[in-house]
Short mmCIF file of C-alpha atoms in Angstrom, two decimals:
data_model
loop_
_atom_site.label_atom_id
_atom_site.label_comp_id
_atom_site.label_asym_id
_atom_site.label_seq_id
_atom_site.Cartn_x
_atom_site.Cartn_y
_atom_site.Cartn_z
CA UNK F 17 0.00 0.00 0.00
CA UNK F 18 0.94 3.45 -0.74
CA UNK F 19 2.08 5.37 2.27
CA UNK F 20 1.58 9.61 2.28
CA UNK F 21 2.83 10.49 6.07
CA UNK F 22 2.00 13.95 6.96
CA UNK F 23 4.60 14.97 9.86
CA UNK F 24 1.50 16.68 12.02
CA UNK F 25 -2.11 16.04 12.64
CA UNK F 26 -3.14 18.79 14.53
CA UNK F 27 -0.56 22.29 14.58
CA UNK F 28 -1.31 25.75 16.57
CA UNK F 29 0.69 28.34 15.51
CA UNK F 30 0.77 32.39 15.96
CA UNK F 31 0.08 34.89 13.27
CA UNK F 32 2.98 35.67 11.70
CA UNK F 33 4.86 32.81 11.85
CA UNK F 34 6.55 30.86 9.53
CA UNK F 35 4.63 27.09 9.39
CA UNK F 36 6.60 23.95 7.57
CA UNK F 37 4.15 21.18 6.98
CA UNK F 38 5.79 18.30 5.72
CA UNK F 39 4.45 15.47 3.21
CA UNK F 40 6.83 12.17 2.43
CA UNK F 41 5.07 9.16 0.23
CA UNK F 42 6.58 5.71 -0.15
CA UNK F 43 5.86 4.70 -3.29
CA UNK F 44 7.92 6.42 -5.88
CA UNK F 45 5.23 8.38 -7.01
CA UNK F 46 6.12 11.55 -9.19
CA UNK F 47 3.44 13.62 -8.56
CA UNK F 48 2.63 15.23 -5.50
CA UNK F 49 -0.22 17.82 -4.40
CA UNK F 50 -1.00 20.35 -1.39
CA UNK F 51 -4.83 20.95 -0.96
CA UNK F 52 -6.66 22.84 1.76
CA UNK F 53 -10.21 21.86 2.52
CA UNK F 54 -12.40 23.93 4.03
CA UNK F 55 -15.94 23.65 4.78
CA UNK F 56 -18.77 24.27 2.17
CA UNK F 57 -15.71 24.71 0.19
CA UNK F 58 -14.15 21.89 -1.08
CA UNK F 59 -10.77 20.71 -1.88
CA UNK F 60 -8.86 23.73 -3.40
CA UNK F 61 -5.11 23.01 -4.59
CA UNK F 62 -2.88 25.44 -3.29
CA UNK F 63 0.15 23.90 -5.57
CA UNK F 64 1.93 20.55 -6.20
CA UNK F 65 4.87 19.13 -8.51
CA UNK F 66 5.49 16.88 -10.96
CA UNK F 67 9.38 16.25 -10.57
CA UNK F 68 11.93 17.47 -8.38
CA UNK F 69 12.48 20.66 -8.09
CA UNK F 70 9.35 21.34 -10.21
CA UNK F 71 6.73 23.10 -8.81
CA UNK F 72 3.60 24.95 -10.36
CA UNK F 73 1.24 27.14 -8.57
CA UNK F 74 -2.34 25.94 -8.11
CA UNK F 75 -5.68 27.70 -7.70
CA UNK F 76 -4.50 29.36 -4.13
CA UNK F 77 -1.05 29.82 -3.96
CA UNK F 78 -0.94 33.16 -2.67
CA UNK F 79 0.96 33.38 1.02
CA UNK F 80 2.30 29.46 0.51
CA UNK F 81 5.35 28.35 -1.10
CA UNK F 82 6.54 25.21 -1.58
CA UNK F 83 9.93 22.59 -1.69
CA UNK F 84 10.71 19.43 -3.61
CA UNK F 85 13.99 18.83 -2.92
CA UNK F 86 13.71 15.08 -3.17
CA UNK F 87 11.18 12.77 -4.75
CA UNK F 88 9.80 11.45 -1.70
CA UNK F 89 9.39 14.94 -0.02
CA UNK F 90 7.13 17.54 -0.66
CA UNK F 91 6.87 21.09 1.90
CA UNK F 92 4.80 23.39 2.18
CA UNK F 93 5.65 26.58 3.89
CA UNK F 94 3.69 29.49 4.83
CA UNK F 95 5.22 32.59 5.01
CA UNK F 96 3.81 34.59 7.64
CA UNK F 97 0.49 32.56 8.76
CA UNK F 98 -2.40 34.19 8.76
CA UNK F 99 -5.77 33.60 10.58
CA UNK F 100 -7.67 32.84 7.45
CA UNK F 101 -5.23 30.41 6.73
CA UNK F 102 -6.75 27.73 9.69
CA UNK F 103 -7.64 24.65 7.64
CA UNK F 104 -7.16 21.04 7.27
CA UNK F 105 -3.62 20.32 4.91
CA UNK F 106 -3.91 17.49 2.72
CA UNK F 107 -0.86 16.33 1.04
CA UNK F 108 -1.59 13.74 -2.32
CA UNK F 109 0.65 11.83 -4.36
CA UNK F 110 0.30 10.47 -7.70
CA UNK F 111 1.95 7.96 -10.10
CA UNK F 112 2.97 9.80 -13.45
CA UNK F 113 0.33 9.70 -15.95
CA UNK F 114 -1.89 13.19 -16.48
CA UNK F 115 -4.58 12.67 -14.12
CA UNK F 116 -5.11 8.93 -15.04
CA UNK F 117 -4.11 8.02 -12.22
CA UNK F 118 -6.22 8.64 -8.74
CA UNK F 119 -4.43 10.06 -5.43
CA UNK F 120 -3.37 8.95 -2.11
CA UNK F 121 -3.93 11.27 0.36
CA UNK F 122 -1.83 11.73 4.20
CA UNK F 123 -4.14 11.85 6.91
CA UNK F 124 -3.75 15.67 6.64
CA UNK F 125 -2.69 18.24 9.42
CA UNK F 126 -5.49 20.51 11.23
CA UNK F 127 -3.69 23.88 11.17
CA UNK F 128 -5.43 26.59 13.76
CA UNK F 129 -3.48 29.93 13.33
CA UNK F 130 -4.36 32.30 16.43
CA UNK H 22 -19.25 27.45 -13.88
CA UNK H 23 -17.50 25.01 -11.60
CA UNK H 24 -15.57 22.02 -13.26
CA UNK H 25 -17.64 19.46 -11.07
CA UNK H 26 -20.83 19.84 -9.21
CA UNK H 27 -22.63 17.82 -6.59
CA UNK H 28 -25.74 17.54 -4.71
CA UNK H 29 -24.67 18.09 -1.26
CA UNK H 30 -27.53 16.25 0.37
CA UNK H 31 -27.79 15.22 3.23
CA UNK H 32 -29.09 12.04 1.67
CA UNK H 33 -30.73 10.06 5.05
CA UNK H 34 -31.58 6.87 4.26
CA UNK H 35 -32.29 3.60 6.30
CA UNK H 36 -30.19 0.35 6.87
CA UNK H 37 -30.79 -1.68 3.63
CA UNK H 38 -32.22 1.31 1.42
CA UNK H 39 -30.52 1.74 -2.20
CA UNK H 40 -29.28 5.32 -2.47
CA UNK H 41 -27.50 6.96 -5.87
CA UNK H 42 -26.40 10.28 -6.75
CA UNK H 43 -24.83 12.52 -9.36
CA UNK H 44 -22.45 14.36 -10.16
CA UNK H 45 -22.08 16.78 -12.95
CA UNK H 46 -18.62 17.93 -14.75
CA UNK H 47 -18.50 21.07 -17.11
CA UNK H 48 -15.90 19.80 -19.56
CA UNK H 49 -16.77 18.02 -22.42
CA UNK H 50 -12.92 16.50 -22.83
CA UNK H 51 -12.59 14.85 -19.48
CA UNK H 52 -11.04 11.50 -19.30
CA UNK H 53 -10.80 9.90 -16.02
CA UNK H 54 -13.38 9.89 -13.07
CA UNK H 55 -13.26 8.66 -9.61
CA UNK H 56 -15.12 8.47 -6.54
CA UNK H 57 -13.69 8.90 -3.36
CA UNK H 58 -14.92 8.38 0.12
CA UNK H 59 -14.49 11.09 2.95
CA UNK H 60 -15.00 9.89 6.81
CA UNK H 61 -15.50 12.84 8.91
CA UNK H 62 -12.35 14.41 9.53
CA UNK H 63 -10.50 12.11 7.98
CA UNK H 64 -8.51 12.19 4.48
CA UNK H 65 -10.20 11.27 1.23
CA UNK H 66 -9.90 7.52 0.13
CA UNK H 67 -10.13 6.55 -3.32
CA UNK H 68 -13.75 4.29 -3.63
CA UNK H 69 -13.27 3.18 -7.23
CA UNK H 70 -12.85 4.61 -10.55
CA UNK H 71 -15.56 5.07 -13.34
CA UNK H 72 -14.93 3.48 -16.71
CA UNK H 73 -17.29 4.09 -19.86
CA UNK H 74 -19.18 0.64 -19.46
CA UNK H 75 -19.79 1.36 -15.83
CA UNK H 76 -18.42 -0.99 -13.04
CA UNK H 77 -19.66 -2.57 -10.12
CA UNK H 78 -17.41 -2.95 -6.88
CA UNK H 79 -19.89 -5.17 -4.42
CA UNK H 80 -22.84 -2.87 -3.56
CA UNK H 81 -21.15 0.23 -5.61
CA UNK H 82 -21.72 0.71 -8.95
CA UNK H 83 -20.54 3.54 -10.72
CA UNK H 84 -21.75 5.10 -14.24
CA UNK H 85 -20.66 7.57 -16.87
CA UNK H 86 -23.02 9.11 -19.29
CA UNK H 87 -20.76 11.31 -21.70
CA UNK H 88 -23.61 12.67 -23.76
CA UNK H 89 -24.80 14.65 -20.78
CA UNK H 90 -21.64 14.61 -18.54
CA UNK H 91 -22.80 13.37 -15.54
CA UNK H 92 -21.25 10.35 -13.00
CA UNK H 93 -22.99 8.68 -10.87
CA UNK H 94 -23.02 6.64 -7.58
CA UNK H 95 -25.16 3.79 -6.73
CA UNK H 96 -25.33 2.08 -3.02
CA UNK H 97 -27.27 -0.57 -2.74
CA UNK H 98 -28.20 -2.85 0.59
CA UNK H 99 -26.87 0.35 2.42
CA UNK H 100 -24.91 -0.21 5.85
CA UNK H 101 -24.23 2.05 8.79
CA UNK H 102 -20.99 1.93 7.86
CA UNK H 103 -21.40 3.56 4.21
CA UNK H 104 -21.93 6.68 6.09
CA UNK H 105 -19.76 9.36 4.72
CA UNK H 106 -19.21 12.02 2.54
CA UNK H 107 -18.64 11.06 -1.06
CA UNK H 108 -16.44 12.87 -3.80
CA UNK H 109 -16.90 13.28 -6.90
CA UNK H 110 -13.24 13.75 -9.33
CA UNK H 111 -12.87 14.34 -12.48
CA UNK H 112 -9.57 15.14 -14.64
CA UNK H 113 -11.02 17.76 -16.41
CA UNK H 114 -8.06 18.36 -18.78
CA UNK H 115 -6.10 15.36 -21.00
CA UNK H 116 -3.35 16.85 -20.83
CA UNK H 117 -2.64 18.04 -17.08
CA UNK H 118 -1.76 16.10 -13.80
CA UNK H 119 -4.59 17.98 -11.59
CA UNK H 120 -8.20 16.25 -10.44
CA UNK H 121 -10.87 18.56 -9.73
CA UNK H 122 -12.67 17.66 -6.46
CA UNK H 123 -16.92 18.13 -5.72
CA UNK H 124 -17.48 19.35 -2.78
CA UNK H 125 -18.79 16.11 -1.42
CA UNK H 126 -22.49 14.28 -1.28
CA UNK H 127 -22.91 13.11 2.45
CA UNK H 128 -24.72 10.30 2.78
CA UNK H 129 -26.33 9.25 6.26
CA UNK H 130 -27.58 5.54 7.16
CA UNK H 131 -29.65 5.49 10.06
CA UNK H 132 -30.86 2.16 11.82
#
């Protein structure tokens, strides 16, 4: 089975600081994925990467940046947290093949910024 | 226009009932559909995937009607335990590594 370990299931941080979630899969996979979901809101993708080193921005990607050093490894990092950035994380992988392929999600990380 | 759309629900059914629901997707080039399952509080888990013939996985069965682009969900002999939220996914674009997620059908089976 595929493995997506998410360092942190439940993180409090203060506004303003600087918040590393971290995402490692088992598996190989190329393709990995940060989401936030929200309520009544969905799953929005806030960016992911198909390679290392590669990254592309997603449908939220403002105050989040992100690092794929190594295949296995996939951070994201918010810059200065914000309030309205309190969500559930949920880091995805995915073998190579343009969407073909489903995900495997982490058991995400509840993130409460006060 | 969002890329998929769901019925939120709440569908509340009893123990036993058959329950289906759709799910609607906005581009006509889409090639690959899933279903995933969403416990409360708990990460998504891939249910099965949708092929064009439609496929059956025990009670599940899944169906894709590309004429009017809709999915769809069918539960039959419904159990407490199929409570959840279900997602609809789509890869909207051929040529691009991103799903787009629903934003979930919940389904409640009361005793």
């Amino acid at each position: 089975d595929v493995k997506v370990t998410q360092s942190s299931r439940y993180l409090v941080k203060r506004t303003g600081e600087k918040v590393f979630l971290e995402c490692v899969q088992d598996m190989d996979h190329e393709n990995m994925f940060w989401y936030r979901q929200d309520p009544g809101l969905g799953l929005r993708l806030i960016y992911f990467s198909y390679d290392v080193k590669m990254k592309e921005k997603g449908d939220i990607p403002e105050g989040y940046s992100v690092s794929r050093e190594k295949k296995e490894r996939f951070s994201l990092i918010l810059e200065s947290a914000s309030t309205n950035q309190t969500s559930m994380y949920l880091c995805a992988s995915s073998l190579s093949g343009r969407g073909i392929y489903g995900y495997t999600f982490g058991s995400g990380t509840r993130l409460t910024v006060v | 226009r969002k890329e998929v759309e769901q019925d939120p629900g709440p569908f509340n059914v009893p123990e036993g009932a058959t329950v289906a629901f759709n799910c609607t997707y906005s581009n006509s080039a889409s090639q690959s559909f899933f279903w995933y399952r969403q416990d409360c509080r708990k990460e998504p888990k891939l249910l099965m995937s949708v092929y064009s013939s439609g496929n059956e996985d025990g009670r599940f069965t899944a169906q894709l009607n590309r004429a009017s682009q809709y999915i769809s969900l069918l539960i039959r002999d419904s159990k407490l335990s199929d409570s959840a939220t279900y997602l609809c996914v789509v890869n909207p674009l051929s040529n691009d590594y991103k799903l787009s997620f629903g934003a979930g059908t919940t389904v409640t089976v009361r005793a």
